[in-house]
Amino acid sequence: MKKVEAIIKPFTIDAVKAELELAGVTGITTYEVRGFGRQKGRTELYRGSEYIVDFKPKLQLEVIVRDEQTDAVVDAIQRKAWTGRIGDGKIYVSEVFEVI
């Protein structure tokens, strides 16, 4: 079995979820996370003071699938989460040795 983890932009979750259902995924887990990469931060003004917002809001989703489903799941996430802009996120695939 494999665990597929993806960090995606929050507004793409509905399309990703629908595509995963079509790929035969029966359940996903999501987390609200924050992070930054090449996107870096931006400067904002609050009560007359400038401050830098380093961390961008993202969603992390986890899916545990059979080995033969892995490519279809990764493709589904890529198709629906990709916007072509910096900050689209990452997809990680790791081995799952036991599920209880």
N, CA, C and O atoms as a GROMACS GRO file, in nm:
protein
  400
    1MET      N    1   0.084  -0.118   0.000
    1MET     CA    2   0.000   0.000   0.000
    1MET      C    3   0.088   0.124   0.000
    1MET      O    4   0.205   0.120   0.040
    2LYS      N    5   0.031   0.234  -0.046
    2LYS     CA    6   0.103   0.361  -0.052
    2LYS      C    7   0.022   0.470   0.019
    2LYS      O    8  -0.102   0.466   0.023
    3LYS      N    9   0.095   0.566   0.074
    3LYS     CA   10   0.032   0.685   0.128
    3LYS      C   11   0.070   0.801   0.037
    3LYS      O   12   0.188   0.829   0.015
    4VAL      N   13  -0.031   0.867  -0.017
    4VAL     CA   14  -0.011   0.982  -0.104
    4VAL      C   15  -0.048   1.105  -0.023
    4VAL      O   16  -0.161   1.118   0.022
    5GLU      N   17   0.048   1.195  -0.006
    5GLU     CA   18   0.025   1.321   0.063
    5GLU      C   19   0.041   1.434  -0.037
    5GLU      O   20   0.135   1.434  -0.117
    6ALA      N   21  -0.049   1.529  -0.033
    6ALA     CA   22  -0.040   1.642  -0.126
    6ALA      C   23  -0.065   1.771  -0.050
    6ALA      O   24  -0.155   1.778   0.034
    7ILE      N   25   0.014   1.871  -0.080
    7ILE     CA   26  -0.007   2.007  -0.029
    7ILE      C   27  -0.063   2.085  -0.147
    7ILE      O   28   0.003   2.099  -0.250
    8ILE      N   29  -0.186   2.137  -0.132
    8ILE     CA   30  -0.253   2.203  -0.244
    8ILE      C   31  -0.311   2.337  -0.199
    8ILE      O   32  -0.323   2.364  -0.080
    9LYS      N   33  -0.348   2.418  -0.297
    9LYS     CA   34  -0.417   2.543  -0.267
    9LYS      C   35  -0.560   2.510  -0.223
    9LYS      O   36  -0.624   2.422  -0.282
   10PRO      N   37  -0.610   2.579  -0.121
   10PRO     CA   38  -0.741   2.544  -0.064
   10PRO      C   39  -0.857   2.547  -0.164
   10PRO      O   40  -0.948   2.465  -0.153
   11PHE      N   41  -0.856   2.636  -0.260
   11PHE     CA   42  -0.969   2.648  -0.351
   11PHE      C   43  -0.977   2.532  -0.451
   11PHE      O   44  -1.076   2.522  -0.524
   12THR      N   45  -0.876   2.445  -0.456
   12THR     CA   46  -0.878   2.333  -0.550
   12THR      C   47  -0.934   2.205  -0.489
   12THR      O   48  -0.948   2.105  -0.559
   13ILE      N   49  -0.966   2.205  -0.360
   13ILE     CA   50  -1.002   2.081  -0.291
   13ILE      C   51  -1.127   2.015  -0.348
   13ILE      O   52  -1.131   1.892  -0.360
   14ASP      N   53  -1.229   2.092  -0.383
   14ASP     CA   54  -1.352   2.031  -0.435
   14ASP      C   55  -1.327   1.956  -0.566
   14ASP      O   56  -1.378   1.845  -0.585
   15ALA      N   57  -1.251   2.015  -0.655
   15ALA     CA   58  -1.220   1.949  -0.783
   15ALA      C   59  -1.132   1.826  -0.760
   15ALA      O   60  -1.151   1.723  -0.824
   16VAL      N   61  -1.035   1.837  -0.669
   16VAL     CA   62  -0.947   1.724  -0.639
   16VAL      C   63  -1.028   1.610  -0.578
   16VAL      O   64  -1.011   1.494  -0.617
   17LYS      N   65  -1.116   1.642  -0.484
   17LYS     CA   66  -1.199   1.539  -0.419
   17LYS      C   67  -1.286   1.466  -0.522
   17LYS      O   68  -1.294   1.343  -0.520
   18ALA      N   69  -1.350   1.540  -0.610
   18ALA     CA   70  -1.435   1.479  -0.713
   18ALA      C   71  -1.353   1.388  -0.804
   18ALA      O   72  -1.398   1.279  -0.840
   19GLU      N   73  -1.234   1.431  -0.841
   19GLU     CA   74  -1.148   1.351  -0.929
   19GLU      C   75  -1.098   1.225  -0.859
   19GLU      O   76  -1.085   1.120  -0.922
   20LEU      N   77  -1.069   1.236  -0.729
   20LEU     CA   78  -1.025   1.119  -0.653
   20LEU      C   79  -1.138   1.017  -0.641
   20LEU      O   80  -1.114   0.896  -0.646
   21GLU      N   81  -1.260   1.065  -0.624
   21GLU     CA   82  -1.374   0.974  -0.618
   21GLU      C   83  -1.388   0.897  -0.750
   21GLU      O   84  -1.417   0.777  -0.750
   22LEU      N   85  -1.367   0.967  -0.862
   22LEU     CA   86  -1.372   0.900  -0.992
   22LEU      C   87  -1.261   0.796  -1.008
   22LEU      O   88  -1.276   0.698  -1.080
   23ALA      N   89  -1.149   0.820  -0.939
   23ALA     CA   90  -1.035   0.728  -0.945
   23ALA      C   91  -1.052   0.610  -0.849
   23ALA      O   92  -0.965   0.523  -0.841
   24GLY      N   93  -1.164   0.606  -0.776
   24GLY     CA   94  -1.192   0.494  -0.688
   24GLY      C   95  -1.149   0.511  -0.545
   24GLY      O   96  -1.151   0.415  -0.468
   25VAL      N   97  -1.110   0.631  -0.506
   25VAL     CA   98  -1.070   0.658  -0.368
   25VAL      C   99  -1.196   0.668  -0.282
   25VAL      O  100  -1.290   0.740  -0.316
   26THR      N  101  -1.197   0.594  -0.172
   26THR     CA  102  -1.316   0.591  -0.086
   26THR      C  103  -1.305   0.681   0.036
   26THR      O  104  -1.404   0.700   0.107
   27GLY      N  105  -1.188   0.735   0.062
   27GLY     CA  106  -1.174   0.825   0.176
   27GLY      C  107  -1.045   0.905   0.170
   27GLY      O  108  -0.943   0.856   0.123
   28ILE      N  109  -1.052   1.028   0.219
   28ILE     CA  110  -0.933   1.113   0.228
   28ILE      C  111  -0.935   1.184   0.363
   28ILE      O  112  -1.040   1.199   0.425
   29THR      N  113  -0.820   1.227   0.406
   29THR     CA  114  -0.806   1.308   0.526
   29THR      C  115  -0.743   1.439   0.485
   29THR      O  116  -0.646   1.440   0.410
   30THR      N  117  -0.797   1.551   0.535
   30THR     CA  118  -0.740   1.682   0.502
   30THR      C  119  -0.703   1.756   0.629
   30THR      O  120  -0.763   1.736   0.735
   31TYR      N  121  -0.604   1.841   0.618
   31TYR     CA  122  -0.558   1.927   0.726
   31TYR      C  123  -0.541   2.067   0.671
   31TYR      O  124  -0.499   2.084   0.556
   32GLU      N  125  -0.573   2.167   0.751
   32GLU     CA  126  -0.539   2.304   0.715
   32GLU      C  127  -0.398   2.328   0.764
   32GLU      O  128  -0.370   2.314   0.883
   33VAL      N  129  -0.310   2.365   0.673
   33VAL     CA  130  -0.168   2.388   0.706
   33VAL      C  131  -0.125   2.522   0.651
   33VAL      O  132  -0.197   2.584   0.572
   34ARG      N  133  -0.009   2.567   0.692
   34ARG     CA  134   0.050   2.690   0.639
   34ARG      C  135   0.195   2.664   0.609
   34ARG      O  136   0.261   2.587   0.679
   35GLY      N  137   0.246   2.728   0.503
   35GLY     CA  138   0.385   2.710   0.468
   35GLY      C  139   0.428   2.806   0.360
   35GLY      O  140   0.348   2.886   0.310
   36PHE      N  141   0.554   2.798   0.325
   36PHE     CA  142   0.604   2.880   0.216
   36PHE      C  143   0.719   2.809   0.148
   36PHE      O  144   0.785   2.723   0.205
   37GLY      N  145   0.740   2.847   0.024
   37GLY     CA  146   0.849   2.795  -0.057
   37GLY      C  147   0.898   2.906  -0.146
   37GLY      O  148   0.932   3.014  -0.097
   38ARG      N  149   0.900   2.882  -0.276
   38ARG     CA  150   0.943   2.985  -0.370
   38ARG      C  151   0.848   3.103  -0.370
   38ARG      O  152   0.886   3.213  -0.412
   39GLN      N  153   0.726   3.082  -0.324
   39GLN     CA  154   0.624   3.187  -0.322
   39GLN      C  155   0.666   3.304  -0.232
   39GLN      O  156   0.630   3.419  -0.257
   40LYS      N  157   0.742   3.272  -0.130
   40LYS     CA  158   0.786   3.370  -0.029
   40LYS      C  159   0.667   3.438   0.037
   40LYS      O  160   0.553   3.394   0.025
   41GLY      N  161   0.695   3.547   0.106
   41GLY     CA  162   0.588   3.618   0.175
   41GLY      C  163   0.551   3.745   0.103
   41GLY      O  164   0.602   3.776  -0.005
   42ARG      N  165   0.462   3.818   0.166
   42ARG     CA  166   0.422   3.947   0.110
   42ARG      C  167   0.411   4.046   0.225
   42ARG      O  168   0.390   4.005   0.339
   43THR      N  169   0.424   4.173   0.196
   43THR     CA  170   0.414   4.276   0.298
   43THR      C  171   0.271   4.328   0.304
   43THR      O  172   0.210   4.357   0.201
   44GLU      N  173   0.218   4.337   0.426
   44GLU     CA  174   0.084   4.390   0.445
   44GLU      C  175   0.089   4.502   0.547
   44GLU      O  176   0.186   4.515   0.622
   45LEU      N  177  -0.016   4.580   0.550
   45LEU     CA  178  -0.027   4.693   0.641
   45LEU      C  179  -0.138   4.664   0.741
   45LEU      O  180  -0.250   4.630   0.701
   46TYR      N  181  -0.109   4.678   0.872
   46TYR     CA  182  -0.208   4.656   0.976
   46TYR      C  183  -0.193   4.765   1.080
   46TYR      O  184  -0.089   4.776   1.146
   47ARG      N  185  -0.297   4.846   1.095
   47ARG     CA  186  -0.297   4.957   1.192
   47ARG      C  187  -0.173   5.045   1.178
   47ARG      O  188  -0.112   5.086   1.276
   48GLY      N  189  -0.139   5.073   1.054
   48GLY     CA  190  -0.029   5.164   1.027
   48GLY      C  191   0.108   5.102   1.029
   48GLY      O  192   0.206   5.170   0.999
   49SER      N  193   0.119   4.974   1.063
   49SER     CA  194   0.248   4.907   1.068
   49SER      C  195   0.258   4.804   0.957
   49SER      O  196   0.163   4.731   0.929
   50GLU      N  197   0.375   4.798   0.896
   50GLU     CA  198   0.398   4.697   0.794
   50GLU      C  199   0.448   4.570   0.861
   50GLU      O  200   0.526   4.574   0.956
   51TYR      N  201   0.402   4.458   0.810
   51TYR     CA  202   0.454   4.330   0.855
   51TYR      C  203   0.454   4.232   0.738
   51TYR      O  204   0.381   4.251   0.640
   52ILE      N  205   0.536   4.129   0.750
   52ILE     CA  206   0.550   4.031   0.642
   52ILE      C  207   0.468   3.907   0.676
   52ILE      O  208   0.478   3.852   0.786
   53VAL      N  209   0.388   3.864   0.580
   53VAL     CA  210   0.313   3.740   0.593
   53VAL      C  211   0.395   3.633   0.523
   53VAL      O  212   0.398   3.627   0.400
   54ASP      N  213   0.462   3.548   0.601
   54ASP     CA  214   0.550   3.446   0.545
   54ASP      C  215   0.475   3.321   0.501
   54ASP      O  216   0.503   3.265   0.395
   55PHE      N  217   0.381   3.278   0.581
   55PHE     CA  218   0.318   3.149   0.559
   55PHE      C  219   0.186   3.164   0.485
   55PHE      O  220   0.100   3.243   0.524
   56LYS      N  221   0.171   3.087   0.378
   56LYS     CA  222   0.049   3.088   0.298
   56LYS      C  223  -0.041   2.974   0.344
   56LYS      O  224   0.007   2.866   0.376
   57PRO      N  225  -0.173   2.998   0.348
   57PRO     CA  226  -0.263   2.888   0.386
   57PRO      C  227  -0.270   2.784   0.274
   57PRO      O  228  -0.282   2.818   0.156
   58LYS      N  229  -0.262   2.659   0.312
   58LYS     CA  230  -0.268   2.546   0.219
   58LYS      C  231  -0.354   2.437   0.282
   58LYS      O  232  -0.391   2.444   0.399
   59LEU      N  233  -0.385   2.336   0.202
   59LEU     CA  234  -0.448   2.215   0.253
   59LEU      C  235  -0.354   2.098   0.228
   59LEU      O  236  -0.292   2.088   0.122
   60GLN      N  237  -0.345   2.012   0.326
   60GLN     CA  238  -0.271   1.887   0.308
   60GLN      C  239  -0.374   1.776   0.306
   60GLN      O  240  -0.460   1.768   0.393
   61LEU      N  241  -0.364   1.690   0.206
   61LEU     CA  242  -0.454   1.576   0.204
   61LEU      C  243  -0.373   1.448   0.203
   61LEU      O  244  -0.263   1.441   0.147
   62GLU      N  245  -0.429   1.347   0.267
   62GLU     CA  246  -0.366   1.216   0.274
   62GLU      C  247  -0.462   1.111   0.221
   62GLU      O  248  -0.582   1.115   0.250
   63VAL      N  249  -0.409   1.019   0.145
   63VAL     CA  250  -0.488   0.909   0.089
   63VAL      C  251  -0.404   0.783   0.099
   63VAL      O  252  -0.287   0.783   0.060
   64ILE      N  253  -0.462   0.677   0.151
   64ILE     CA  254  -0.395   0.547   0.153
   64ILE      C  255  -0.461   0.463   0.043
   64ILE      O  256  -0.582   0.445   0.042
   65VAL      N  257  -0.379   0.412  -0.049
   65VAL     CA  258  -0.433   0.338  -0.164
   65VAL      C  259  -0.351   0.211  -0.190
   65VAL      O  260  -0.238   0.197  -0.141
   66ARG      N  261  -0.410   0.121  -0.266
   66ARG     CA  262  -0.337   0.003  -0.311
   66ARG      C  263  -0.228   0.048  -0.409
   66ARG      O  264  -0.239   0.152  -0.474
   67ASP      N  265  -0.124  -0.031  -0.418
   67ASP     CA  266  -0.011   0.003  -0.506
   67ASP      C  267  -0.055   0.034  -0.648
   67ASP      O  268  -0.005   0.128  -0.710
   68GLU      N  269  -0.149  -0.044  -0.699
   68GLU     CA  270  -0.191  -0.025  -0.838
   68GLU      C  271  -0.275   0.101  -0.859
   68GLU      O  272  -0.294   0.143  -0.973
   69GLN      N  273  -0.325   0.162  -0.752
   69GLN     CA  274  -0.402   0.287  -0.763
   69GLN      C  275  -0.315   0.412  -0.758
   69GLN      O  276  -0.361   0.521  -0.790
   70THR      N  277  -0.191   0.397  -0.718
   70THR     CA  278  -0.105   0.512  -0.689
   70THR      C  279  -0.093   0.608  -0.807
   70THR      O  280  -0.112   0.728  -0.790
   71ASP      N  281  -0.061   0.559  -0.924
   71ASP     CA  282  -0.042   0.646  -1.040
   71ASP      C  283  -0.170   0.722  -1.074
   71ASP      O  284  -0.165   0.841  -1.108
   72ALA      N  285  -0.285   0.656  -1.067
   72ALA     CA  286  -0.413   0.721  -1.097
   72ALA      C  287  -0.444   0.831  -0.996
   72ALA      O  288  -0.496   0.937  -1.033
   73VAL      N  289  -0.412   0.807  -0.870
   73VAL     CA  290  -0.437   0.907  -0.766
   73VAL      C  291  -0.346   1.027  -0.783
   73VAL      O  292  -0.391   1.141  -0.775
   74VAL      N  293  -0.218   1.003  -0.808
   74VAL     CA  294  -0.123   1.114  -0.829
   74VAL      C  295  -0.164   1.194  -0.952
   74VAL      O  296  -0.162   1.317  -0.948
   75ASP      N  297  -0.202   1.127  -1.060
   75ASP     CA  298  -0.246   1.197  -1.181
   75ASP      C  299  -0.371   1.281  -1.155
   75ASP      O  300  -0.382   1.394  -1.203
   76ALA      N  301  -0.465   1.227  -1.079
   76ALA     CA  302  -0.588   1.299  -1.048
   76ALA      C  303  -0.558   1.427  -0.970
   76ALA      O  304  -0.615   1.532  -0.999
   77ILE      N  305  -0.470   1.416  -0.872
   77ILE     CA  306  -0.434   1.535  -0.793
   77ILE      C  307  -0.364   1.638  -0.881
   77ILE      O  308  -0.396   1.756  -0.875
   78GLN      N  309  -0.270   1.592  -0.962
   78GLN     CA  310  -0.198   1.684  -1.050
   78GLN      C  311  -0.292   1.757  -1.146
   78GLN      O  312  -0.281   1.878  -1.163
   79ARG      N  313  -0.384   1.684  -1.206
   79ARG     CA  314  -0.476   1.744  -1.303
   79ARG      C  315  -0.562   1.852  -1.240
   79ARG      O  316  -0.584   1.957  -1.302
   80LYS      N  317  -0.612   1.830  -1.120
   80LYS     CA  318  -0.710   1.921  -1.062
   80LYS      C  319  -0.650   2.027  -0.970
   80LYS      O  320  -0.714   2.130  -0.946
   81ALA      N  321  -0.529   2.005  -0.919
   81ALA     CA  322  -0.469   2.103  -0.828
   81ALA      C  323  -0.374   2.198  -0.899
   81ALA      O  324  -0.338   2.302  -0.844
   82TRP      N  325  -0.332   2.164  -1.020
   82TRP     CA  326  -0.233   2.244  -1.092
   82TRP      C  327  -0.298   2.369  -1.151
   82TRP      O  328  -0.397   2.360  -1.224
   83THR      N  329  -0.241   2.486  -1.118
   83THR     CA  330  -0.288   2.612  -1.175
   83THR      C  331  -0.183   2.674  -1.266
   83THR      O  332  -0.213   2.766  -1.342
   84GLY      N  333  -0.060   2.623  -1.259
   84GLY     CA  334   0.048   2.677  -1.340
   84GLY      C  335   0.120   2.794  -1.274
   84GLY      O  336   0.205   2.857  -1.336
   85ARG      N  337   0.085   2.822  -1.150
   85ARG     CA  338   0.149   2.932  -1.078
   85ARG      C  339   0.236   2.879  -0.965
   85ARG      O  340   0.221   2.764  -0.923
   86ILE      N  341   0.327   2.962  -0.919
   86ILE     CA  342   0.409   2.926  -0.804
   86ILE      C  343   0.316   2.902  -0.686
   86ILE      O  344   0.219   2.974  -0.666
   87GLY      N  345   0.346   2.799  -0.607
   87GLY     CA  346   0.266   2.770  -0.489
   87GLY      C  347   0.161   2.663  -0.510
   87GLY      O  348   0.075   2.643  -0.424
   88ASP      N  349   0.166   2.594  -0.624
   88ASP     CA  350   0.069   2.487  -0.649
   88ASP      C  351   0.084   2.372  -0.550
   88ASP      O  352  -0.013   2.300  -0.527
   89GLY      N  353   0.200   2.354  -0.493
   89GLY     CA  354   0.217   2.253  -0.390
   89GLY      C  355   0.307   2.138  -0.430
   89GLY      O  356   0.379   2.145  -0.530
   90LYS      N  357   0.300   2.033  -0.351
   90LYS     CA  358   0.385   1.915  -0.369
   90LYS      C  359   0.300   1.790  -0.349
   90LYS      O  360   0.195   1.794  -0.286
   91ILE      N  361   0.348   1.678  -0.404
   91ILE     CA  362   0.287   1.548  -0.383
   91ILE      C  363   0.398   1.453  -0.338
   91ILE      O  364   0.503   1.445  -0.401
   92TYR      N  365   0.372   1.382  -0.229
   92TYR     CA  366   0.468   1.286  -0.174
   92TYR      C  367   0.403   1.148  -0.174
   92TYR      O  368   0.285   1.134  -0.141
   93VAL      N  369   0.479   1.047  -0.211
   93VAL     CA  370   0.430   0.909  -0.208
   93VAL      C  371   0.527   0.830  -0.121
   93VAL      O  372   0.648   0.833  -0.142
   94SER      N  373   0.471   0.758  -0.024
   94SER     CA  374   0.554   0.676   0.064
   94SER      C  375   0.490   0.540   0.084
   94SER      O  376   0.370   0.522   0.063
   95GLU      N  377   0.571   0.445   0.124
   95GLU     CA  378   0.528   0.308   0.146
   95GLU      C  379   0.456   0.297   0.280
   95GLU      O  380   0.498   0.357   0.379
   96VAL      N  381   0.348   0.220   0.283
   96VAL     CA  382   0.275   0.191   0.406
   96VAL      C  383   0.294   0.042   0.432
   96VAL      O  384   0.256  -0.041   0.349
   97PHE      N  385   0.352   0.009   0.546
   97PHE     CA  386   0.382  -0.130   0.575
   97PHE      C  387   0.270  -0.201   0.650
   97PHE      O  388   0.256  -0.323   0.640
   98GLU      N  389   0.191  -0.125   0.726
   98GLU     CA  390   0.084  -0.188   0.803
   98GLU      C  391  -0.023  -0.086   0.836
   98GLU      O  392   0.006   0.028   0.869
   99VAL      N  393  -0.148  -0.129   0.826
   99VAL     CA  394  -0.262  -0.047   0.865
   99VAL      C  395  -0.344  -0.126   0.965
   99VAL      O  396  -0.379  -0.241   0.940
  100ILE      N  397  -0.373  -0.065   1.077
  100ILE     CA  398  -0.449  -0.134   1.182
  100ILE      C  399  -0.579  -0.060   1.206
  100ILE      O  400  -0.658  -0.101   1.291
   0.00000   0.00000   0.00000
